[in-house]
Amino acid sequence: MPVTMSTNQSTATYVFAVCRGCEPAALTGLAGHEAAVSVRLLPVGSLQAVVQDVPEAAFGEQALHARLSDREGLELFARTHHAVVCAVARCAATLPLPLATVYHGDDRAVAALTSDQARFHAALDRVEGREEWGVKVHTVPGAALATASAADQGSVAPAAGSGRAYLDLVRGRQRARQQRREASLQAARAVDLTLRDLSVATRRLRTHGSEATGPDRTQLLNAAYLVTRGRGDQLAAAVDRLRREPHLEGVEIDVSGPWPAYSFVDSEDTDDHT
């Protein structure tokens, strides 16, 4: 039986995820955001919401804004949310909901989630039996892609005082920049095409700028791939082969996963391959 909060404070309903076919035992021992309060299943038509009662005062708009504005607080909050989502996803088809999805009680939560049942079912059909893998491709600091390197070698310093030679140098550098850009795009495309063949859906995510990657690295690809559970080894092997490709020596390929299908809750911007 779910534990109810024993204090007189008002409670809200925090929703971690929507799922179907989950057994209550899968939630046993999960701490969630309030260790003394059980994480439980809330029926939503033919679906289930994974919820927890939380103090309304601590999960109101202003309180959440203050908590999530703090880096350490945000990290702890996200880890807690993720731990519950992962536990459910190991046992049932699961759609993670965004951090801080809170309603004023179960009735409000059921009403809001019920109105999205058709969308949730479509998304659950897409992710059931599948896992998300994240792939990022960056340029290697100090390295040059093969095509760009050849272009750079074509740039010759002008003779002193030669206006025409100076213009040739400028044009050569422009060509080299363009070729570096084309080589980078080709490298990202080569990785993406290979991993698309192993996945059932792809989502291209916004690439990160230098504030996240560092001043010497350029992010060329940031994508999520939805892969049938059990094919993770094939994806890892494909990435290993790509890393050994001579024309990709100038890039790094980072892989993370498997994750619950965070990037595939909505069909918007999702490229289904089936």
Short mmCIF file of C-alpha atoms in Angstrom, two decimals:
data_model
loop_
_atom_site.label_atom_id
_atom_site.label_comp_id
_atom_site.label_asym_id
_atom_site.label_seq_id
_atom_site.Cartn_x
_atom_site.Cartn_y
_atom_site.Cartn_z
CA MET A 1 0.00 0.00 0.00
CA PRO A 2 1.27 3.49 -0.79
CA VAL A 3 2.43 5.47 2.20
CA THR A 4 0.55 8.74 2.60
CA MET A 5 2.14 11.87 4.02
CA SER A 6 1.35 12.13 7.71
CA THR A 7 1.75 15.88 8.13
CA ASN A 8 -0.98 18.43 7.64
CA GLN A 9 0.75 20.07 4.73
CA SER A 10 -0.94 20.06 1.35
CA THR A 11 0.39 17.59 -1.16
CA ALA A 12 0.83 17.66 -4.90
CA THR A 13 1.27 14.82 -7.38
CA TYR A 14 4.69 14.57 -9.01
CA VAL A 15 4.70 12.50 -12.23
CA PHE A 16 7.92 10.77 -13.31
CA ALA A 17 6.69 8.87 -16.33
CA VAL A 18 3.80 7.28 -18.18
CA CYS A 19 3.92 3.54 -18.80
CA ARG A 20 1.82 0.48 -19.49
CA GLY A 21 2.01 -3.04 -18.17
CA CYS A 22 4.10 -2.15 -15.12
CA GLU A 23 3.83 -4.30 -12.00
CA PRO A 24 3.71 -2.41 -8.68
CA ALA A 25 6.61 -4.51 -7.39
CA ALA A 26 8.90 -2.69 -9.85
CA LEU A 27 8.56 0.42 -7.68
CA THR A 28 9.44 -1.25 -4.39
CA GLY A 29 12.23 0.54 -2.58
CA LEU A 30 12.41 3.56 -4.88
CA ALA A 31 13.08 6.72 -2.89
CA GLY A 32 11.93 9.29 -5.41
CA HIS A 33 11.93 12.90 -4.20
CA GLU A 34 10.46 12.07 -0.77
CA ALA A 35 12.12 9.03 0.77
CA ALA A 36 9.32 8.53 3.31
CA VAL A 37 6.61 8.45 0.66
CA SER A 38 6.10 5.59 -1.75
CA VAL A 39 6.45 5.94 -5.50
CA ARG A 40 3.22 4.43 -6.86
CA LEU A 41 1.22 3.70 -10.00
CA LEU A 42 -1.76 5.90 -10.80
CA PRO A 43 -4.23 4.45 -13.35
CA VAL A 44 -4.78 6.75 -16.32
CA GLY A 45 -7.32 5.02 -18.54
CA SER A 46 -5.46 2.12 -20.15
CA LEU A 47 -2.12 3.58 -19.07
CA GLN A 48 -0.31 4.10 -15.77
CA ALA A 49 1.40 7.17 -14.41
CA VAL A 50 4.38 6.73 -12.07
CA VAL A 51 3.77 9.27 -9.33
CA GLN A 52 4.70 10.35 -5.83
CA ASP A 53 2.97 12.61 -3.32
CA VAL A 54 5.17 15.63 -2.60
CA PRO A 55 4.76 18.70 -0.38
CA GLU A 56 2.98 21.36 -2.40
CA ALA A 57 4.96 24.13 -0.74
CA ALA A 58 8.28 22.59 -1.81
CA PHE A 59 7.14 21.78 -5.34
CA GLY A 60 5.29 24.96 -6.22
CA GLU A 61 6.44 27.08 -9.13
CA GLN A 62 8.64 29.46 -7.13
CA ALA A 63 10.16 26.73 -4.95
CA LEU A 64 11.00 24.61 -7.99
CA HIS A 65 12.46 27.57 -9.82
CA ALA A 66 14.77 28.27 -6.88
CA ARG A 67 15.78 24.61 -6.59
CA LEU A 68 16.41 24.11 -10.28
CA SER A 69 18.37 27.35 -10.58
CA ASP A 70 21.02 25.88 -8.31
CA ARG A 71 23.45 23.61 -10.17
CA GLU A 72 23.84 21.06 -7.38
CA GLY A 73 20.14 21.10 -6.66
CA LEU A 74 19.32 20.58 -10.32
CA GLU A 75 21.76 17.68 -10.62
CA LEU A 76 20.32 15.91 -7.57
CA PHE A 77 16.78 16.51 -8.80
CA ALA A 78 17.60 15.12 -12.25
CA ARG A 79 19.39 12.07 -10.83
CA THR A 80 16.42 11.25 -8.62
CA HIS A 81 13.98 11.60 -11.51
CA HIS A 82 16.21 9.48 -13.74
CA ALA A 83 16.58 6.69 -11.15
CA VAL A 84 12.82 6.21 -10.97
CA VAL A 85 12.40 6.34 -14.75
CA CYS A 86 15.18 3.76 -15.28
CA ALA A 87 13.68 1.36 -12.72
CA VAL A 88 10.31 1.45 -14.47
CA ALA A 89 11.81 1.25 -17.97
CA ARG A 90 13.55 -2.01 -17.07
CA CYS A 91 10.14 -3.61 -16.52
CA ALA A 92 7.67 -1.92 -18.86
CA ALA A 93 7.30 0.32 -21.88
CA THR A 94 7.97 3.76 -20.42
CA LEU A 95 7.81 7.39 -21.50
CA PRO A 96 9.80 9.71 -19.23
CA LEU A 97 8.05 12.99 -18.54
CA PRO A 98 9.97 16.26 -18.16
CA LEU A 99 11.53 17.22 -14.84
CA ALA A 100 9.16 18.96 -12.43
CA THR A 101 5.90 17.67 -13.92
CA VAL A 102 3.64 18.43 -10.95
CA TYR A 103 -0.17 18.62 -10.60
CA HIS A 104 -2.43 19.76 -7.80
CA GLY A 105 -3.44 16.22 -6.83
CA ASP A 106 -4.23 12.93 -8.53
CA ASP A 107 -7.48 14.13 -10.12
CA ARG A 108 -5.70 16.95 -11.94
CA ALA A 109 -2.92 14.60 -13.05
CA VAL A 110 -5.37 12.01 -14.39
CA ALA A 111 -7.39 14.65 -16.24
CA ALA A 112 -4.31 16.16 -17.87
CA LEU A 113 -2.69 12.86 -18.82
CA THR A 114 -5.93 11.30 -20.04
CA SER A 115 -6.29 14.02 -22.64
CA ASP A 116 -2.94 12.86 -24.10
CA GLN A 117 -3.66 9.12 -24.09
CA ALA A 118 -3.62 8.73 -27.86
CA ARG A 119 -0.25 10.48 -28.14
CA PHE A 120 1.19 8.43 -25.27
CA HIS A 121 0.04 5.16 -26.81
CA ALA A 122 1.59 6.08 -30.16
CA ALA A 123 4.89 6.93 -28.46
CA LEU A 124 4.82 3.76 -26.34
CA ASP A 125 4.29 1.71 -29.52
CA ARG A 126 7.42 3.40 -30.90
CA VAL A 127 9.69 2.83 -27.88
CA GLU A 128 8.49 -0.53 -26.52
CA GLY A 129 11.35 -3.03 -26.54
CA ARG A 130 13.81 -0.33 -27.59
CA GLU A 131 16.45 1.84 -25.97
CA GLU A 132 17.96 5.23 -26.67
CA TRP A 133 21.64 5.71 -27.41
CA GLY A 134 23.25 9.12 -27.57
CA VAL A 135 26.07 9.85 -30.05
CA LYS A 136 28.18 12.99 -30.22
CA VAL A 137 30.87 13.69 -32.81
CA HIS A 138 33.56 16.32 -32.19
CA THR A 139 36.62 17.50 -34.01
CA VAL A 140 39.87 16.35 -32.39
CA PRO A 141 41.88 19.28 -30.94
CA GLY A 142 44.98 19.83 -33.08
CA ALA A 143 43.97 17.28 -35.72
CA ALA A 144 42.75 17.93 -39.24
CA LEU A 145 40.38 15.86 -41.32
CA ALA A 146 42.06 14.36 -44.37
CA THR A 147 40.38 16.58 -46.94
CA ALA A 148 41.04 19.75 -44.97
CA SER A 149 44.66 18.87 -44.37
CA ALA A 150 45.26 18.56 -48.11
CA ALA A 151 43.61 21.91 -48.70
CA ASP A 152 45.76 23.58 -46.07
CA GLN A 153 48.88 22.23 -47.73
CA GLY A 154 47.82 23.99 -50.94
CA SER A 155 48.11 27.39 -49.30
CA VAL A 156 51.50 28.90 -50.09
CA ALA A 157 52.86 32.00 -48.42
CA PRO A 158 53.13 34.94 -50.89
CA ALA A 159 56.30 36.66 -51.87
CA ALA A 160 56.87 39.87 -49.90
CA GLY A 161 55.19 42.88 -51.50
CA SER A 162 53.17 40.85 -53.99
CA GLY A 163 49.53 42.04 -54.06
CA ARG A 164 48.40 39.23 -56.33
CA ALA A 165 50.10 36.63 -54.20
CA TYR A 166 48.40 38.09 -51.13
CA LEU A 167 44.98 37.76 -52.78
CA ASP A 168 45.82 34.19 -53.77
CA LEU A 169 46.68 33.45 -50.16
CA VAL A 170 43.37 34.90 -48.95
CA ARG A 171 41.43 32.86 -51.49
CA GLY A 172 43.41 29.77 -50.57
CA ARG A 173 42.55 30.20 -46.92
CA GLN A 174 38.88 30.68 -47.81
CA ARG A 175 38.96 27.47 -49.84
CA ALA A 176 40.65 25.67 -46.97
CA ARG A 177 37.97 26.84 -44.51
CA GLN A 178 35.23 25.73 -46.88
CA GLN A 179 36.88 22.35 -47.38
CA ARG A 180 37.31 21.92 -43.63
CA ARG A 181 33.62 22.65 -43.21
CA GLU A 182 32.67 20.17 -45.96
CA ALA A 183 34.97 17.51 -44.51
CA SER A 184 33.40 18.00 -41.09
CA LEU A 185 29.88 17.67 -42.49
CA GLN A 186 30.90 14.55 -44.41
CA ALA A 187 32.36 13.01 -41.26
CA ALA A 188 29.18 13.67 -39.28
CA ARG A 189 27.07 12.35 -42.16
CA ALA A 190 29.14 9.15 -42.38
CA VAL A 191 28.61 8.43 -38.69
CA ASP A 192 24.91 9.26 -38.86
CA LEU A 193 24.24 7.08 -41.92
CA THR A 194 25.96 4.08 -40.35
CA LEU A 195 24.03 4.32 -37.09
CA ARG A 196 20.72 4.96 -38.85
CA ASP A 197 21.02 1.50 -40.38
CA LEU A 198 21.06 0.01 -36.87
CA SER A 199 18.21 2.05 -35.44
CA VAL A 200 14.47 2.37 -35.94
CA ALA A 201 14.31 6.12 -35.36
CA THR A 202 16.68 9.06 -35.05
CA ARG A 203 16.46 12.47 -33.57
CA ARG A 204 18.98 15.18 -34.34
CA LEU A 205 19.55 17.37 -31.29
CA ARG A 206 20.93 20.88 -31.07
CA THR A 207 24.70 20.84 -31.19
CA HIS A 208 26.53 22.35 -28.23
CA GLY A 209 28.73 25.41 -28.55
CA SER A 210 32.26 25.95 -27.27
CA GLU A 211 30.98 26.85 -23.80
CA ALA A 212 30.10 23.16 -23.38
CA THR A 213 32.68 21.45 -25.61
CA GLY A 214 35.71 23.62 -24.88
CA PRO A 215 37.39 26.18 -27.15
CA ASP A 216 39.37 23.60 -29.16
CA ARG A 217 36.53 21.22 -30.02
CA THR A 218 33.66 21.71 -32.45
CA GLN A 219 30.62 19.52 -32.08
CA LEU A 220 29.62 18.14 -35.48
CA LEU A 221 26.80 15.80 -34.52
CA ASN A 222 24.53 15.44 -31.50
CA ALA A 223 21.94 12.76 -32.11
CA ALA A 224 19.81 10.14 -30.37
CA TYR A 225 19.17 6.72 -31.90
CA LEU A 226 16.32 4.42 -30.92
CA VAL A 227 17.69 0.88 -31.07
CA THR A 228 15.98 -2.46 -30.49
CA ARG A 229 16.96 -3.82 -27.08
CA GLY A 230 19.76 -6.34 -27.47
CA ARG A 231 21.40 -4.59 -30.46
CA GLY A 232 23.58 -2.32 -28.32
CA ASP A 233 26.61 -4.52 -28.99
CA GLN A 234 26.11 -4.07 -32.75
CA LEU A 235 25.97 -0.31 -32.32
CA ALA A 236 29.16 -0.36 -30.23
CA ALA A 237 30.92 -2.50 -32.84
CA ALA A 238 29.84 -0.14 -35.63
CA VAL A 239 31.22 2.84 -33.71
CA ASP A 240 34.52 1.00 -33.17
CA ARG A 241 34.77 0.43 -36.94
CA LEU A 242 34.02 4.09 -37.62
CA ARG A 243 36.75 5.14 -35.20
CA ARG A 244 39.25 3.18 -37.28
CA GLU A 245 38.18 4.69 -40.60
CA PRO A 246 41.13 6.71 -42.03
CA HIS A 247 38.89 9.54 -43.26
CA LEU A 248 37.48 9.95 -39.71
CA GLU A 249 40.82 10.26 -37.93
CA GLY A 250 40.13 13.92 -37.24
CA VAL A 251 37.00 13.32 -35.17
CA GLU A 252 36.04 11.80 -31.82
CA ILE A 253 32.86 9.72 -31.49
CA ASP A 254 31.31 9.58 -28.02
CA VAL A 255 28.53 7.11 -27.24
CA SER A 256 26.29 6.98 -24.17
CA GLY A 257 23.48 4.64 -23.22
CA PRO A 258 21.38 2.70 -23.13
CA TRP A 259 18.84 5.18 -21.78
CA PRO A 260 15.08 5.25 -21.44
CA ALA A 261 13.69 6.89 -24.57
CA TYR A 262 13.83 10.50 -23.38
CA SER A 263 14.24 11.90 -26.89
CA PHE A 264 11.37 9.98 -28.42
CA VAL A 265 8.41 10.95 -26.25
CA ASP A 266 7.18 13.29 -28.97
CA SER A 267 7.05 12.52 -32.68
CA GLU A 268 8.09 16.08 -33.50
CA ASP A 269 11.55 16.15 -35.10
CA THR A 270 11.76 12.36 -34.90
CA ASP A 271 12.85 10.57 -38.05
CA ASP A 272 11.25 7.11 -38.03
CA HIS A 273 12.99 4.60 -40.30
CA THR A 274 10.27 1.95 -40.27
#
